[in-house]
Steps between C-alpha positions, in 0.01 A plus 500: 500500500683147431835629723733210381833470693770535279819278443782689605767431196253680260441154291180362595548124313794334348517156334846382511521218251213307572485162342186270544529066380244288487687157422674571175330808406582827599204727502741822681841547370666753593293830561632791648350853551454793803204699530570815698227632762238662369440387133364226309645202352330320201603173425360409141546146345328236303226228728775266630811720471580485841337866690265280740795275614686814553251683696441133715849511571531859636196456709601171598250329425802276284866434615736593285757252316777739521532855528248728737320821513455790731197633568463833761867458621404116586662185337209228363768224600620624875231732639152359304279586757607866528460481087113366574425800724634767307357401141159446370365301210216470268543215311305417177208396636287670802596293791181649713314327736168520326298424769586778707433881458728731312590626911497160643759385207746817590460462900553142455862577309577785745405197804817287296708791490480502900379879436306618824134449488438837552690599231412237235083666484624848437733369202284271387207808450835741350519299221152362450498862417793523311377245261155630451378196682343650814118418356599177450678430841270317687406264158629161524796498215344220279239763407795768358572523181825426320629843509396556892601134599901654374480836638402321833795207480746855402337644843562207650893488398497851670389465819779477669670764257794326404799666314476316214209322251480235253257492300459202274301600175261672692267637232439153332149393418376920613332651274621872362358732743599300772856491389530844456393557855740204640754760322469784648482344871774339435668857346356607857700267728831573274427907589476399902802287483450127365723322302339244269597209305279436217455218258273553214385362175373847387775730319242782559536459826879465560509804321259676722632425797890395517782706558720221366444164324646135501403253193528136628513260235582138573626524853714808380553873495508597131457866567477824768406830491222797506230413262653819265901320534300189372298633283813692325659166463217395223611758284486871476183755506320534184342771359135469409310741301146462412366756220164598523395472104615240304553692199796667644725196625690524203557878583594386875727247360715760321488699743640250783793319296624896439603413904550141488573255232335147642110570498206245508215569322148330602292683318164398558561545799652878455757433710858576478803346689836519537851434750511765737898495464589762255166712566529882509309569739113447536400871512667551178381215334144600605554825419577393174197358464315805560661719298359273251192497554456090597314486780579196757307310727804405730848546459782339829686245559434158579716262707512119507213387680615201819339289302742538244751470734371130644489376101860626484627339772301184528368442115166548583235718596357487855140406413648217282719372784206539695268279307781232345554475904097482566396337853820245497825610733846454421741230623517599853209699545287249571759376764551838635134588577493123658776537750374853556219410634 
């Protein structure tokens, strides 16, 4: 069982303005959000836009120009060193020791913890075992592979089972299966009590897992909400219906504009769409169908995707920001990571 302790005002993290220079460019300006105990924060935004800095400055690993953060009920400014002890981070790339063990690597961050040695062997085996790693515990970590090197640098981050996580694109570079089962571990420690923050390139995945989003985009907030608030911002459902013969889209056509009057047609495609504004009802429109004879092959309705949300709001697509961004950093990045370290 992880057993965080829990901050008492019932918000678990806060940025309060946080604003991050590096000479004349500002790579933070201005970001403010809570995350209450207990849920998930994604924060979604283009290579550069400023979500690294961010996390670097509530972990501080980064000072901040102006503005602070709170993080388990502790200031990053006054009280860093109570921030350090009750947060834990996995940043975006495994920061294992790879010539130790997968147990000598946790027992060695339970040792900087201070955590009694007695204690730290026990832990270290709970979540070996947690993370499907136990096989593998006594393998030095250069032999793991990409997907067991994270889930050990996550079980590492745990150890000392701090209130809060960061997690710093933690699926990048794992392969599908292995993402899906980062997922639901990570769904696991939000059931016992966890409260994550989460930067991701992957819509999919901010979708999966958030309870509420933040899009960064040059250093700023441009929106907030659940991944459905966000999603209803891009425009409203549509309804999609797919007819199973092609001879009878015309037939389906009629049928739907005797409910609504704005219809697209892609026929060779047999499907059907329309605004769900204005809609009877889907049941009747379905029933309609029947009583007609046209049989469907799928019939509901179909919101924007978060994808469509990240062209809206930034102008492009997150695989093109992606790529146009490729291995280079942004202003201030590069700086970032440098005094970071």
């Amino acid at each position: 069982m992880y057993s965080p302790s829990s901050p008492t005002s019932g918000i678990a993290l806060e940025a309060k303005d946080l604003v991050k220079k590096f000479g004349d460019f500002t790579a933070v300006d201005g970001v403010s959000f809570q995350v209450p105990q207990g849920t998930v924060l994604g924060v979604l935004g283009p290579n550069g836009a400023g979500k690294t800095t961010t996390v670097q400055m509530m972990t501080t690993l980064l000072t901040p120009t102006s503005g602070t953060a709170i993080v388990a009920g502790y200031d990053v400014r006054k009280d860093p060193k109570r921030v350090r002890q009750s947060m834990g981070l996995t940043a975006q790339s495994a920061t294992v020791d790879e010539l130790l063990t997968g147990r000598e690597n946790l027992r060695m961050i339970g040792d900087l913890y201070g955590l009694p040695r007695k204690a730290t062997g026990p832990r270290a085996d709970e979540l070996l075992e947690k993370f499907s790693l136990t096989d593998a515990a006594n393998k030095i970590a250069k032999s793991y592979s990409g997907g067991m090197r994270r889930r050990l640098d996550l079980a590492a981050s745990l150890v000392a089972a701090p209130p809060v996580l960061f997690l710093d694109e933690p699926t990048t570079g794992l392969d599908p299966q292995a993402r899906l089962e980062l997922w639901e571990v990570l769904r696991t420690l939000v059931r016992e009590g966890a409260t994550l923050l989460l930067t991701t390139q992957y819509l999919d995945e901010a979708d999966q897992l958030a309870d509420n989003i933040v899009v960064i985009n040059r250093g700023k907030v441009i929106a907030e909400g659940t991944p459905l608030q966000l999603k209803d911002r891009s425009g409203a459902a549509a309804l999609v219906v797919t007819v199973s013969r092609i001879e009878e889209v015309g037939r389906a056509e009629e049928i739907l504009r005797s409910h609504v009057a704005d219809i697209h047609v892609d026929h060779d495609a047999r499907r059907l769409s329309a605004p769900s504004e204005g809609v009877g009802g889907l049941a009747a429109i379905a029933n309609a169908f029947a009583a007609e004879g046209i049989e469907l092959d799928d019939i509901g309705l179909q919101r924007p995707s978060l994808d469509d949300v990240f062209l809206g709001l930034t102008g492009h697509r997150a695989e093109e920001s992606n790529h146009q961004s490729g291995a280079g950093e942004a202003p201030g990045e590069k700086q970032a990571a440098e005094e970071a370290s």
